[in-house]
Structures are given as structure tokens and as C-alpha cells.
Short mmCIF file of C-alpha atoms (C1' of nucleotides) in Angstrom, two decimals:
data_model
loop_
_atom_site.label_atom_id
_atom_site.label_comp_id
_atom_site.label_asym_id
_atom_site.label_seq_id
_atom_site.Cartn_x
_atom_site.Cartn_y
_atom_site.Cartn_z
CA MET D 1 17.10 37.45 3.33
CA SER D 2 20.50 35.80 3.02
CA VAL D 3 23.36 38.07 3.95
CA PRO D 4 26.73 37.42 2.30
CA THR D 5 29.07 35.90 4.85
CA PRO D 6 32.76 35.11 4.63
CA PRO D 7 33.55 31.43 4.13
CA VAL D 8 34.06 29.48 7.31
CA ASP D 9 36.79 27.00 7.93
CA ALA D 10 34.71 23.87 8.27
CA GLY D 11 37.53 21.36 8.48
CA ARG D 12 39.50 22.76 11.37
CA ARG D 13 41.02 20.09 13.56
CA PHE D 14 39.00 17.31 11.94
CA VAL D 15 40.88 14.17 10.97
CA VAL D 16 39.35 11.15 9.34
CA ASP D 17 39.90 7.68 10.70
CA ARG D 18 41.48 5.73 7.89
CA GLY D 19 41.33 2.51 9.86
CA SER D 20 37.58 2.69 10.22
CA PRO D 21 35.31 0.65 7.97
CA VAL D 22 33.18 3.77 7.60
CA PRO D 23 33.90 5.38 4.23
CA LEU D 24 35.93 8.57 4.38
CA TYR D 25 33.33 10.58 2.47
CA PHE D 26 30.73 9.51 5.00
CA GLN D 27 32.87 10.47 7.97
CA VAL D 28 33.36 13.89 6.45
CA ALA D 29 29.70 14.31 5.60
CA GLN D 30 28.71 13.39 9.12
CA HIS D 31 31.23 15.79 10.59
CA LEU D 32 29.91 18.64 8.47
CA GLU D 33 26.32 17.73 9.24
CA ASN D 34 27.04 17.83 12.96
CA SER D 35 28.80 21.16 12.59
CA ILE D 36 25.78 22.58 10.81
CA ASN D 37 23.20 21.15 13.16
CA SER D 38 25.11 22.31 16.22
CA GLY D 39 25.31 25.81 14.80
CA MET D 40 29.10 25.78 14.53
CA ILE D 41 28.57 26.49 10.85
CA PRO D 42 25.70 29.00 10.93
CA VAL D 43 22.92 29.03 8.38
CA GLY D 44 23.66 31.26 5.42
CA THR D 45 27.43 31.01 5.59
CA LEU D 46 29.59 29.93 2.73
CA ILE D 47 31.60 26.81 3.40
CA GLN D 48 35.27 26.82 2.50
CA ASN D 49 35.81 25.73 -1.10
CA GLU D 50 36.05 22.02 -1.66
CA VAL D 51 39.62 21.98 -2.96
CA ASP D 52 41.11 23.61 0.13
CA LEU D 53 38.80 21.65 2.37
CA ALA D 54 39.96 18.40 0.83
CA ALA D 55 43.58 19.42 1.23
CA SER D 56 43.10 20.46 4.84
CA MET D 57 41.72 17.03 5.65
CA GLY D 58 44.28 15.20 3.59
CA LEU D 59 41.69 13.87 1.15
CA SER D 60 41.32 13.92 -2.60
CA ARG D 61 38.87 16.26 -4.20
CA PRO D 62 36.52 13.52 -5.49
CA THR D 63 36.16 12.18 -1.97
CA MET D 64 35.35 15.62 -0.64
CA ARG D 65 32.89 16.16 -3.49
CA ARG D 66 31.12 12.98 -2.58
CA ALA D 67 30.73 14.15 1.00
CA MET D 68 29.37 17.47 -0.26
CA GLN D 69 26.92 15.77 -2.58
CA HIS D 70 25.65 13.82 0.39
CA LEU D 71 24.82 17.08 2.14
CA VAL D 72 23.14 18.40 -0.99
CA ASP D 73 20.97 15.30 -1.19
CA LYS D 74 19.98 15.83 2.41
CA GLY D 75 19.03 19.40 1.66
CA LEU D 76 21.53 20.88 4.09
CA VAL D 77 23.47 22.97 1.59
CA VAL D 78 23.11 24.36 -1.91
CA ARG D 79 26.01 24.67 -4.29
CA ARG D 80 26.39 27.13 -7.13
CA ARG D 81 29.12 27.15 -9.67
CA GLY D 82 31.26 30.24 -9.42
CA ILE D 83 29.80 31.07 -6.02
CA GLY D 84 30.35 28.37 -3.45
CA THR D 85 28.53 26.14 -1.02
CA ARG D 86 26.00 27.74 1.28
CA VAL D 87 24.20 26.35 4.30
CA VAL D 88 20.50 26.78 3.67
CA GLN D 89 17.58 27.76 5.86
CA PRO D 90 16.57 24.98 8.19
CA LYS D 91 13.03 25.18 6.82
CA LEU D 92 13.82 23.20 3.76
CA ARG D 93 15.65 20.50 5.59
CA ARG D 94 13.62 17.69 7.04
CA PRO D 95 15.11 14.68 5.36
CA LEU D 96 12.84 12.26 3.66
CA GLU D 97 13.18 9.05 5.53
CA LEU D 98 11.60 5.69 5.72
CA SER D 99 10.49 5.83 9.31
CA SER D 100 7.64 4.34 11.22
CA LEU D 101 4.92 6.19 13.05
CA TYR D 102 6.25 4.64 16.24
CA ASP D 103 9.71 6.10 15.73
CA ASP D 104 8.29 9.43 14.69
CA LEU D 105 6.27 9.71 17.86
CA ALA D 106 9.08 8.44 20.06
CA SER D 107 11.60 10.92 18.69
CA ALA D 108 9.07 13.71 19.11
CA GLY D 109 8.98 12.92 22.79
CA ARG D 110 5.38 11.74 22.76
CA LYS D 111 5.08 8.38 24.39
CA PRO D 112 3.71 5.99 21.82
CA THR D 113 1.76 2.97 22.97
CA THR D 114 0.50 0.11 20.89
CA GLU D 115 -2.49 -2.09 21.44
CA VAL D 116 -2.37 -5.23 19.32
CA LEU D 117 -5.94 -5.93 18.27
CA SER D 118 -5.17 -8.89 16.05
CA PHE D 119 -2.15 -11.07 15.38
CA GLU D 120 -2.85 -14.08 13.21
CA THR D 121 -1.93 -15.92 10.07
CA VAL D 122 -4.46 -15.71 7.28
CA GLU D 123 -4.61 -16.64 3.62
CA ALA D 124 -3.59 -13.93 1.19
CA HIS D 125 -6.28 -12.65 -1.15
CA ASP D 126 -6.87 -9.90 -3.65
CA GLU D 127 -4.99 -6.75 -2.83
CA VAL D 128 -2.64 -8.41 -0.35
CA THR D 129 -1.69 -10.99 -2.97
CA GLU D 130 -1.00 -8.33 -5.51
CA ARG D 131 0.89 -5.89 -3.33
CA LEU D 132 3.11 -8.45 -1.63
CA ASP D 133 3.55 -10.42 -4.84
CA VAL D 134 2.77 -13.76 -3.18
CA GLU D 135 0.67 -16.73 -4.30
CA GLU D 136 -3.09 -16.52 -3.89
CA GLY D 137 -4.06 -18.27 -0.67
CA SER D 138 -0.52 -18.42 0.72
CA PRO D 139 -0.15 -17.70 4.44
CA VAL D 140 0.52 -14.14 5.51
CA LEU D 141 0.65 -12.56 8.94
CA GLU D 142 -2.16 -10.09 9.56
CA LEU D 143 -1.59 -7.46 12.21
CA VAL D 144 -4.09 -4.92 13.46
CA ARG D 145 -2.82 -2.32 15.88
CA LEU D 146 -4.15 0.77 17.58
CA ARG D 147 -1.42 3.33 18.03
CA SER D 148 -1.83 6.02 20.64
CA ALA D 149 0.32 8.86 21.90
CA ALA D 150 -0.01 10.61 25.22
CA GLY D 151 -3.09 8.51 25.88
CA GLU D 152 -4.92 9.62 22.75
CA PRO D 153 -5.59 7.29 19.83
CA ILE D 154 -3.81 8.31 16.64
CA ALA D 155 -4.14 5.53 14.13
CA LYS D 156 -5.53 2.13 13.40
CA MET D 157 -3.02 0.17 11.37
CA THR D 158 -3.53 -3.07 9.47
CA ASN D 159 -0.44 -4.76 8.10
CA TYR D 160 0.32 -7.89 6.12
CA LEU D 161 3.68 -9.65 5.99
CA PRO D 162 4.87 -12.76 4.17
CA GLU D 163 4.86 -15.51 6.78
CA HIS D 164 8.59 -16.14 6.63
CA LEU D 165 9.12 -12.71 8.15
CA ALA D 166 6.89 -13.47 11.12
CA THR D 167 9.71 -14.24 13.54
CA PHE D 168 8.50 -12.00 16.33
CA SER D 169 5.81 -12.29 18.96
CA GLU D 170 2.72 -10.30 19.73
CA LYS D 171 4.53 -8.95 22.77
CA ASP D 172 7.45 -7.68 20.65
CA LEU D 173 5.00 -5.86 18.46
CA ALA D 174 3.37 -4.12 21.40
CA GLU D 175 6.72 -2.75 22.52
CA ARG D 176 8.48 -1.82 19.32
CA GLY D 177 7.80 -0.49 15.85
CA LEU D 178 7.18 -2.92 13.03
CA TYR D 179 10.09 -1.58 10.99
CA ASP D 180 12.39 -2.16 13.92
CA LEU D 181 11.33 -5.78 14.10
CA ILE D 182 11.79 -6.28 10.39
CA ARG D 183 15.20 -4.66 10.37
CA HIS D 184 16.36 -6.87 13.23
CA GLN D 185 15.90 -9.87 10.97
CA GLY D 186 18.77 -8.61 8.86
CA ILE D 187 16.50 -7.14 6.23
CA VAL D 188 17.63 -3.88 4.69
CA LEU D 189 14.69 -1.64 3.94
CA HIS D 190 15.11 0.27 0.73
CA SER D 191 12.02 2.20 -0.22
CA ALA D 192 8.28 2.41 0.07
CA THR D 193 5.41 3.74 -1.96
CA GLN D 194 2.58 5.30 -0.05
CA THR D 195 -0.82 6.46 -1.24
CA LEU D 196 -2.52 9.07 0.89
CA GLY D 197 -6.18 9.91 0.75
CA ALA D 198 -9.11 10.77 2.97
CA ARG D 199 -12.56 9.44 3.78
CA ASN D 200 -15.26 9.75 6.42
CA ALA D 201 -15.06 7.60 9.51
CA THR D 202 -17.54 4.81 10.08
CA ALA D 203 -19.31 4.64 13.42
CA ALA D 204 -16.90 2.01 14.72
CA GLU D 205 -13.88 3.96 13.55
CA SER D 206 -15.16 7.12 15.20
CA ARG D 207 -15.40 5.31 18.51
CA MET D 208 -12.01 3.68 18.20
CA LEU D 209 -10.20 6.89 17.31
CA ASP D 210 -12.25 9.08 19.63
CA GLU D 211 -13.44 11.30 16.80
CA PRO D 212 -16.90 12.70 15.96
CA ARG D 213 -19.25 10.71 13.75
CA GLY D 214 -18.27 11.03 10.10
CA ALA D 215 -15.01 12.76 10.92
CA ALA D 216 -12.50 13.11 8.12
CA LEU D 217 -9.78 10.47 8.37
CA ILE D 218 -6.47 10.30 6.57
CA THR D 219 -6.03 7.00 4.78
CA ALA D 220 -2.67 5.56 3.88
CA GLN D 221 -1.67 2.47 1.97
CA ARG D 222 1.96 1.59 2.01
CA VAL D 223 4.10 -1.11 0.44
CA THR D 224 7.65 -1.41 1.73
CA TYR D 225 10.46 -3.02 -0.26
CA ASP D 226 13.84 -4.39 0.76
CA ASP D 227 17.05 -3.80 -1.12
CA HIS D 228 16.38 -6.79 -3.36
CA GLY D 229 13.19 -5.18 -4.56
CA SER D 230 10.96 -7.67 -2.77
CA ALA D 231 7.89 -6.44 -0.93
CA VAL D 232 8.25 -7.04 2.80
CA GLU D 233 5.12 -5.41 4.11
CA PHE D 234 1.77 -4.04 2.98
CA GLY D 235 -0.24 -1.81 5.26
CA THR D 236 -3.54 0.02 5.09
CA HIS D 237 -3.99 2.57 7.82
CA ILE D 238 -6.33 5.26 9.04
CA TYR D 239 -5.29 8.29 11.04
CA ALA D 240 -7.24 10.73 13.20
CA SER D 241 -6.75 13.92 11.21
CA SER D 242 -7.26 16.11 14.26
CA ARG D 243 -4.13 14.66 15.81
CA TYR D 244 -1.89 13.73 12.91
CA THR D 245 -0.60 15.09 9.62
CA PHE D 246 1.97 13.86 7.12
CA GLU D 247 5.05 15.83 6.28
CA VAL D 248 6.48 15.16 2.87
CA GLN D 249 9.62 16.51 1.29
CA LEU D 250 9.80 16.77 -2.49
CA PHE D 251 12.83 17.36 -4.66
CA THR D 252 13.23 18.32 -8.26
CA MET Y 1 10.07 -14.09 -7.45
CA SER Y 2 13.09 -13.02 -9.41
CA VAL Y 3 14.52 -15.67 -11.67
CA PRO Y 4 18.26 -15.54 -12.38
CA THR Y 5 18.85 -14.22 -15.85
CA PRO Y 6 22.03 -13.91 -17.86
CA PRO Y 7 23.44 -10.39 -18.05
CA VAL Y 8 22.23 -8.38 -20.99
CA ASP Y 9 24.36 -6.24 -23.19
CA ALA Y 10 22.88 -2.86 -22.39
CA GLY Y 11 25.32 -0.73 -24.31
CA ARG Y 12 25.01 -2.25 -27.72
CA ARG Y 13 25.30 0.31 -30.51
CA PHE Y 14 24.99 3.25 -28.14
CA VAL Y 15 27.44 6.08 -28.58
CA VAL Y 16 27.56 9.22 -26.49
CA ASP Y 17 27.63 12.64 -28.07
CA ARG Y 18 30.78 14.26 -26.80
CA GLY Y 19 29.89 17.54 -28.42
CA SER Y 20 26.67 17.86 -26.51
CA PRO Y 21 26.43 20.08 -23.44
CA VAL Y 22 24.54 17.23 -21.78
CA PRO Y 23 26.91 15.42 -19.40
CA LEU Y 24 28.04 12.00 -20.58
CA TYR Y 25 26.84 10.26 -17.43
CA PHE Y 26 23.40 11.74 -17.99
CA GLN Y 27 23.26 10.65 -21.62
CA VAL Y 28 24.13 7.13 -20.54
CA ALA Y 29 21.63 7.13 -17.67
CA GLN Y 30 18.89 8.31 -19.98
CA HIS Y 31 19.74 5.70 -22.56
CA LEU Y 32 19.58 2.94 -19.97
CA GLU Y 33 16.38 4.32 -18.53
CA ASN Y 34 14.76 4.29 -21.94
CA SER Y 35 15.97 0.76 -22.53
CA ILE Y 36 14.42 -0.36 -19.27
CA ASN Y 37 11.14 1.48 -19.72
CA SER Y 38 10.74 0.22 -23.26
CA GLY Y 39 11.30 -3.33 -22.09
CA MET Y 40 14.49 -3.79 -24.11
CA ILE Y 41 16.13 -4.58 -20.79
CA PRO Y 42 13.48 -6.70 -19.07
CA VAL Y 43 12.73 -6.48 -15.37
CA GLY Y 44 14.78 -8.91 -13.32
CA THR Y 45 17.73 -9.12 -15.69
CA LEU Y 46 21.28 -8.46 -14.69
CA ILE Y 47 22.89 -5.59 -16.51
CA GLN Y 48 26.35 -6.08 -17.93
CA ASN Y 49 29.03 -5.21 -15.38
CA GLU Y 50 30.01 -1.60 -15.23
CA VAL Y 51 33.63 -2.04 -16.26
CA ASP Y 52 32.82 -3.72 -19.55
CA LEU Y 53 29.90 -1.39 -20.11
CA ALA Y 54 32.14 1.63 -19.67
CA ALA Y 55 34.67 0.17 -22.08
CA SER Y 56 32.05 -0.65 -24.68
CA MET Y 57 30.89 2.95 -24.67
CA GLY Y 58 34.38 4.37 -24.57
CA LEU Y 59 33.89 5.90 -21.14
CA SER Y 60 35.80 5.73 -17.89
CA ARG Y 61 34.48 3.66 -15.05
CA PRO Y 62 33.70 6.64 -12.74
CA THR Y 63 31.50 8.14 -15.45
CA MET Y 64 29.65 4.87 -15.89
CA ARG Y 65 29.30 4.53 -12.14
CA ARG Y 66 27.73 7.94 -11.96
CA ALA Y 67 25.18 6.97 -14.58
CA MET Y 68 24.42 3.80 -12.63
CA GLN Y 69 24.03 5.70 -9.39
CA HIS Y 70 21.52 7.91 -11.12
CA LEU Y 71 19.43 4.85 -11.91
CA VAL Y 72 19.74 3.62 -8.34
CA ASP Y 73 18.52 6.96 -7.04
CA LYS Y 74 15.55 6.72 -9.35
CA GLY Y 75 14.77 3.27 -8.05
CA LEU Y 76 15.17 1.58 -11.43
CA VAL Y 77 17.92 -0.84 -10.44
CA VAL Y 78 19.49 -2.31 -7.35
CA ARG Y 79 23.17 -3.10 -7.11
CA ARG Y 80 24.82 -5.71 -4.93
CA ARG Y 81 28.50 -6.19 -4.46
CA GLY Y 82 29.68 -9.50 -5.81
CA ILE Y 83 26.42 -9.99 -7.69
CA GLY Y 84 25.70 -7.30 -10.18
CA THR Y 85 23.10 -4.74 -11.17
CA ARG Y 86 19.52 -5.90 -11.47
CA VAL Y 87 16.48 -4.16 -12.94
CA VAL Y 88 13.82 -4.12 -10.25
CA GLN Y 89 10.07 -4.61 -10.29
CA PRO Y 90 8.30 -1.62 -11.77
CA LYS Y 91 6.17 -1.34 -8.62
CA LEU Y 92 8.79 0.43 -6.65
CA ARG Y 93 9.58 2.93 -9.31
CA ARG Y 94 7.54 6.08 -9.55
CA PRO Y 95 10.13 8.81 -9.17
CA LEU Y 96 9.68 11.44 -6.55
CA GLU Y 97 9.33 14.67 -8.39
CA LEU Y 98 8.40 18.21 -7.76
CA SER Y 99 5.48 18.37 -10.13
CA SER Y 100 2.28 20.32 -10.19
CA LEU Y 101 -1.20 18.94 -10.15
CA TYR Y 102 -1.67 20.42 -13.60
CA ASP Y 103 1.27 18.51 -15.03
CA ASP Y 104 0.24 15.35 -13.24
CA LEU Y 105 -3.21 15.47 -14.76
CA ALA Y 106 -1.94 16.45 -18.18
CA SER Y 107 0.55 13.61 -18.34
CA ALA Y 108 -2.12 11.19 -17.19
CA GLY Y 109 -4.12 12.15 -20.23
CA ARG Y 110 -6.91 13.78 -18.26
CA LYS Y 111 -7.62 17.20 -19.57
CA PRO Y 112 -7.00 19.69 -16.78
CA THR Y 113 -8.84 22.97 -16.77
CA THR Y 114 -8.35 25.88 -14.45
CA GLU Y 115 -10.84 28.48 -13.35
CA VAL Y 116 -9.15 31.47 -11.76
CA LEU Y 117 -11.40 32.60 -8.94
CA SER Y 118 -9.16 35.33 -7.63
CA PHE Y 119 -6.01 37.08 -8.82
CA GLU Y 120 -4.97 40.04 -6.75
CA THR Y 121 -2.24 41.65 -4.72
CA VAL Y 122 -2.81 41.63 -0.99
CA GLU Y 123 -0.78 42.42 2.11
CA ALA Y 124 1.03 39.49 3.67
CA HIS Y 125 -0.04 38.48 7.14
CA ASP Y 126 0.50 35.73 9.66
CA GLU Y 127 1.16 32.38 8.06
CA VAL Y 128 1.95 33.84 4.63
CA THR Y 129 4.53 36.16 6.17
CA GLU Y 130 6.14 33.30 8.02
CA ARG Y 131 6.17 30.74 5.25
CA LEU Y 132 7.38 33.07 2.51
CA ASP Y 133 9.79 34.82 4.87
CA VAL Y 134 8.67 38.31 3.79
CA GLU Y 135 7.96 41.47 5.75
CA GLU Y 136 4.61 41.78 7.51
CA GLY Y 137 2.26 43.77 5.30
CA SER Y 138 4.41 43.51 2.19
CA PRO Y 139 2.57 42.92 -1.08
CA VAL Y 140 2.06 39.35 -2.21
CA LEU Y 141 0.06 37.90 -5.07
CA GLU Y 142 -2.92 35.86 -3.95
CA LEU Y 143 -4.28 33.27 -6.36
CA VAL Y 144 -7.36 31.14 -5.93
CA ARG Y 145 -8.01 28.51 -8.53
CA LEU Y 146 -10.45 25.69 -9.10
CA ARG Y 147 -8.78 22.82 -10.89
CA SER Y 148 -10.93 20.30 -12.76
CA ALA Y 149 -10.24 17.27 -14.87
CA ALA Y 150 -12.56 15.72 -17.39
CA GLY Y 151 -15.17 18.24 -16.31
CA GLU Y 152 -15.10 17.24 -12.65
CA PRO Y 153 -13.73 19.51 -9.94
CA ILE Y 154 -10.64 18.14 -8.22
CA ALA Y 155 -9.16 20.83 -6.06
CA LYS Y 156 -9.44 24.36 -4.82
CA MET Y 157 -6.00 25.88 -4.58
CA THR Y 158 -4.95 29.07 -2.85
CA ASN Y 159 -1.42 30.29 -3.47
CA TYR Y 160 0.73 33.19 -2.37
CA LEU Y 161 3.79 34.49 -4.21
CA PRO Y 162 6.19 37.34 -3.47
CA GLU Y 163 5.10 40.18 -5.72
CA HIS Y 164 8.35 40.30 -7.71
CA LEU Y 165 7.48 36.89 -9.12
CA ALA Y 166 4.11 38.05 -10.39
CA THR Y 167 5.19 38.58 -13.98
CA PHE Y 168 2.35 36.62 -15.54
CA SER Y 169 -1.28 37.38 -16.25
CA GLU Y 170 -4.51 35.84 -15.10
CA LYS Y 171 -4.88 34.41 -18.58
CA ASP Y 172 -1.48 32.69 -18.39
CA LEU Y 173 -2.54 31.11 -15.14
CA ALA Y 174 -5.73 29.71 -16.63
CA GLU Y 175 -3.77 27.98 -19.36
CA ARG Y 176 -0.68 26.67 -17.64
CA GLY Y 177 0.49 25.31 -14.32
CA LEU Y 178 1.86 27.67 -11.71
CA TYR Y 179 5.20 25.88 -11.58
CA ASP Y 180 5.53 26.27 -15.31
CA LEU Y 181 5.06 30.01 -15.02
CA ILE Y 182 7.56 30.27 -12.19
CA ARG Y 183 10.16 28.22 -14.02
CA HIS Y 184 9.82 30.38 -17.10
CA GLN Y 185 11.09 33.31 -15.10
CA GLY Y 186 14.45 31.58 -14.90
CA ILE Y 187 13.84 30.32 -11.39
CA VAL Y 188 15.18 26.87 -10.62
CA LEU Y 189 12.89 25.00 -8.28
CA HIS Y 190 14.77 22.91 -5.79
CA SER Y 191 12.50 21.39 -3.18
CA ALA Y 192 9.22 21.69 -1.35
CA THR Y 193 7.83 20.68 1.99
CA GLN Y 194 4.24 19.59 2.03
CA THR Y 195 1.95 18.84 4.94
CA LEU Y 196 -0.98 16.57 4.20
CA GLY Y 197 -4.04 16.22 6.38
CA ALA Y 198 -7.79 15.86 6.18
CA ARG Y 199 -10.91 17.65 7.35
CA ASN Y 200 -14.61 17.80 6.65
CA ALA Y 201 -15.87 20.03 3.88
CA THR Y 202 -17.84 23.15 4.66
CA ALA Y 203 -21.14 23.69 2.85
CA ALA Y 204 -19.53 26.03 0.33
CA GLU Y 205 -16.65 23.66 -0.28
CA SER Y 206 -19.05 20.76 -0.81
CA ARG Y 207 -20.83 22.71 -3.51
CA MET Y 208 -17.65 23.87 -5.17
CA LEU Y 209 -16.08 20.41 -5.32
CA ASP Y 210 -19.34 18.61 -6.03
CA GLU Y 211 -19.06 16.44 -2.93
CA PRO Y 212 -21.63 15.48 -0.27
CA ARG Y 213 -22.06 17.67 2.78
CA GLY Y 214 -19.28 17.11 5.29
CA ALA Y 215 -17.29 14.96 2.90
CA ALA Y 216 -13.72 14.18 3.86
CA LEU Y 217 -11.28 16.44 2.02
CA ILE Y 218 -7.54 16.11 1.71
CA THR Y 219 -5.75 19.24 2.83
CA ALA Y 220 -2.29 20.19 1.66
CA GLN Y 221 0.00 23.04 2.57
CA ARG Y 222 3.09 23.42 0.51
CA VAL Y 223 6.07 25.74 0.53
CA THR Y 224 8.32 25.63 -2.52
CA TYR Y 225 11.94 26.77 -2.49
CA ASP Y 226 14.33 27.72 -5.27
CA ASP Y 227 17.93 26.61 -5.47
CA HIS Y 228 19.02 29.57 -3.36
CA GLY Y 229 16.86 28.34 -0.51
CA SER Y 230 14.36 31.18 -0.86
CA ALA Y 231 10.65 30.46 -0.64
CA VAL Y 232 8.98 31.17 -3.96
CA GLU Y 233 5.46 30.02 -3.26
CA PHE Y 234 3.13 29.06 -0.41
CA GLY Y 235 -0.08 27.21 -1.11
CA THR Y 236 -2.93 25.84 0.93
CA HIS Y 237 -5.16 23.49 -0.99
CA ILE Y 238 -8.12 21.18 -0.62
CA TYR Y 239 -8.76 18.12 -2.75
CA ALA Y 240 -11.88 16.06 -3.36
CA SER Y 241 -10.79 12.75 -1.87
CA SER Y 242 -13.18 10.76 -4.02
CA ARG Y 243 -11.27 11.86 -7.11
CA TYR Y 244 -7.71 12.36 -5.97
CA THR Y 245 -4.99 10.70 -3.89
CA PHE Y 246 -1.36 11.49 -3.28
CA GLU Y 247 1.38 9.08 -4.18
CA VAL Y 248 4.53 9.43 -2.18
CA GLN Y 249 7.80 7.58 -2.55
CA LEU Y 250 10.02 7.14 0.49
CA PHE Y 251 13.64 6.07 0.64
CA THR Y 252 15.85 4.91 3.45
"C1'" DT U 1 40.86 37.79 -14.20
"C1'" DA U 2 40.71 34.77 -10.24
"C1'" DG U 3 38.00 31.55 -7.90
"C1'" DT U 4 34.22 28.41 -7.65
"C1'" DG U 5 31.85 24.01 -8.53
"C1'" DG U 6 30.85 20.45 -12.65
"C1'" DT U 7 32.69 16.92 -15.40
"C1'" DC U 8 35.89 13.39 -16.87
"C1'" DT U 9 39.90 10.28 -16.95
"C1'" DA U 10 43.00 6.14 -15.80
"C1'" DG U 11 44.41 3.97 -12.75
"C1'" DA U 12 44.43 1.37 -7.74
"C1'" DC U 13 42.95 -1.51 -3.78
"C1'" DC U 14 39.29 -3.57 -1.22
"C1'" DA U 15 34.92 -6.31 0.39
"C1'" DC U 16 31.72 -9.33 -0.94
"C1'" DC U 17 29.61 -13.16 -3.54
"C1'" DG U 18 29.09 -17.52 -5.94
"C1'" DA U 19 31.14 -21.58 -7.84
"C1'" DC L 1 39.04 -18.62 -7.03
"C1'" DG L 2 37.37 -15.01 -10.50
"C1'" DG L 3 34.03 -11.48 -10.95
"C1'" DT L 4 31.24 -7.90 -9.02
"C1'" DG L 5 30.44 -3.34 -7.09
"C1'" DG L 6 32.48 0.16 -3.32
"C1'" DT L 7 35.99 3.34 -2.35
"C1'" DC L 8 39.87 6.40 -3.17
"C1'" DT L 9 43.50 8.98 -5.61
"C1'" DA L 10 45.84 12.74 -8.54
"C1'" DG L 11 45.44 14.87 -11.91
"C1'" DA L 12 42.87 17.62 -16.06
"C1'" DC L 13 39.72 20.80 -18.49
"C1'" DC L 14 35.52 23.39 -18.48
"C1'" DA L 15 31.42 26.77 -17.30
"C1'" DC L 16 29.98 30.01 -14.48
"C1'" DT L 17 30.25 34.09 -11.22
"C1'" DA L 18 32.01 38.07 -9.27
"C1'" DA L 19 34.88 42.06 -9.08
#
DNA sequence: TAGTGGTCTAGACCACCGA
DNA sequence: CGGTGGTCTAGACCACTAA
């Protein structure tokens, strides 16, 4: 249970860099986030009130509020009128981010490998047409990959991209995540909608994913959008449920 | 593809209620959201610039900006410096909300029914202890429910709550969603972490959910937190994958 | 009553975009 | 170049909480 703790001075010796192109509120938010993650501001403590904190950093209150709101959105702190700002249990952290399976595995220290099973331009039909919002029959890049970690197969992934985004090679794809390759074209990813379900594996899928016959697979269909609202990628994937689960964070 | 469209006057004849306890920025955001959803502001159009819009409603620019940011967070519009604010394709909308299966089904017009299979106080052990952050052996309410829609079984849900939250009856539970009952105790739900996976149904589960033997089920484990950061509920659920999928929205 | 965060205002300067 | 959104300031008043 949360024990009342005296407020901590979270702004000690921190000075913003006014010459930096990084917004002040973001510099502050990042500083506080580091302080929390490193344990310098322990979980459960009250953070110094925003007015004093702003003053101690030589910032206006609105700027400090914006930094605080950033931490609230990330689930690092909760604020209550009349009470203060408290660092919350790490359990409800886990930011919701648009990351790729490749990055997830890499950051978890499990060595992801990718086998590119197919890399070709096809004509868009049916669901691909609809999801990517392209003309029927227009060329799209079809990718099929088998993603493994620590030598064990995790997922078979099928992706479709509008052809104008196909500026990378099969070799690039084997070495890096798809999102990485898309982002390096100057495209700013904005959001994605994903539908998760389950079904039984076919015989071929069982073999490919090294699962028993008829094993339960997780299915995922994802459409990713850039910051213009255009679809940049549609994928339909299957995951070996014995070796992978999805973590999702929901907010009110 | 998005066709350039002249900016629309989104604030015509709208006046905020300054006597209302509802914040002005929220009134404005809601008004704009309604205008977009009703089609009064068509998808793809540019919205009048924020300075003029603020003036036309008699508000300051920061207040208008806050309303706009609300719409950005909801994925309704995208803003670009030097360009303007554009209503995006409805595909990438679908807000991410902390809703219950009951509410989801009800709002989709499918009549949800609940059969309470178990409603009793038990001692907390193992995973329940850990997830709810309560003492080993302390009393918790254990609920087992079978949720159906349109006469077909959808999910078997097992939930655990700290006993002090058990202020409702078995009858209440059969008629309303669990979140509803929790919220009506004055508890403000804040966030939840959910882990989604899949596994094959046991014989008993197949019968209960009216699925074939060994059918693939979606599994979900969810911990819900209030705005103090305390866990209020832990649930472990199975869903008939032939009749249910999860939609998830991800942001950068 | 004193202290907290929540809301709102009226300005200012800047970076970026399209014509 | 003019127009857009992005950032920042220095105040103000309010609602809520605790003691």
C-alpha cells in the first residue's frame, strides 16, 4: 500500500538548454522520467508542487504543466487536485507504443532473426485494396517473413506496402525491422489499428512454427498510418501462442 | 487520396456555456467531434485556423488549442504546421478506451446476457495476491461469469476483487457490467494492462462456449487500476475466437 | 485555512509551408 | 511573402484536499 512520503525536490541542479531545438517542456519531462526510472525519485513519493518546480527551473507554470501532463500520459505519475503529484507503481507503466516485433525482441535481449520467404510485387486485390486504400490491381509489395528468436520460430508475417514505399532490398529486410525501413524513408508513423484473434494451425503452419497439429495460434491484422492519415502498411500475421503474447495498455 | 478542400467554418453558431462546470475546451472538443461524426465537417476538409476559430467562439487561443489537441489525441484530426488541421479518414479512428465486454456488446446493439456461475469470497493466493497487491490469504471476491450475446456464448470470465469493493450483489452482476458496478462506488478507473494470448480449449470449455473440441481460444489477463494506482480488479478470461476479436489502437 | 492541481486569458516569438 | 500551427510567458481565478 502507498505510504505517504514527503515531497522530493525533483528539479535540483537541472537546467534546461534554451538554445536547443528540443522544446523546454520535453527536456523537463525527459529529465523527470529519467529520475523516476533510475530510482532517484522513488515510486510512491510526492513530487514537489509544479509552481515551485517551475520557479526552480526558471520556467513558467504552463510549461511545467505541459511536462507533467506528458508524464501523466505515459502513466508515470498520477495527479490529484489538493494532494499533489505521485509517482505510481511501475506495474501500470508500460507505455503503449507503435513498435515492431523485431524491436520488441531485440530490446528484450532475444536475438531476432528474419527469414524472408517472399519478396515480390503483386497486384492489389480485395482486402489489401481496401485496407491500403489503393486502386484495384495496382502494384503492391508483398512480403512474407518468418521471424524467430533464440532459434525458435515465433511468427509468420505477411505484409503489403504501396509500391512507392518499396525502396529497400530483400537483404535490408532480413536485417532490420519493417518499421525501421519505413521510418528511414522520412515517413512519420502515427498510429495503427490491430485486430487480434485466434484460430487453429493448419498442417503447414504447424510445421513452420514448430507447433503441434491444430495448435492455437494468435492472429493479428494490422494497418499502420502515417501522420497524414495515409495507410503505409497492411499486415496479417500468425504467432506461436506458446512463445508469444501481446501486452496491451488501456486508458480511460 | 485526400483532395484539397477549402477550410470549413467549424464554429458557426456555437456558443460555449460559461456557467457549466464542463471545461470550455471540452465543450468545444465535443462540439467539433459531433460535427465530424455527423458529417457536418466532412473527412478530408481543412478546419478553420485555430486563431480565427477561437475568436469566433470568444475564447483564447490556448483554450482552443487544448480542444484541438484533444481531437488529435483521439485520432480525429491531424495538424501540420504551415498547412492546417485536417479531418482524417475514419479508418484510423476508433478511440482506445477502457471499456468492458458488456458495454462493447451493448453499444454494438447485440444483447449481452450474463450467467453468474460463481460468486464467493475466497482466500487470495499466488497470482491473485501478486496482481492485486494484497496479503497472501486475504479475502477476495471471486466471480465466474459466462457472457453471451444474441444467445451465443462469447466468453468465460473469472475475476478477482479486493473484498472491500464487493458492495454489489450477484443479481447486480447479472444485469450490469463489472466496470459499471466498480465505477458506481465512486472509484475512478485509470488504466489497465492486458495480456492477450491463445490456447486450445479443454473439453469442458468447448462445451461451455459451444466450440469444437480443441478449438483455438483467445486468452486475456487483465489488471485494472484506479487513479491512485491501486489495482481494483484482476481477471483471466477466455473468448470463443469464432465470435470475438480484439481491436487495439496503437500510437507512436 | 493553506496548499495543491485545473482552467483560462492575452499576449509574444518562432518554424514551417505554399504561393 | 502571408498564413499556419508550435512553443512560451506571466499572470488570474477556481475546486478540491488536508489539517
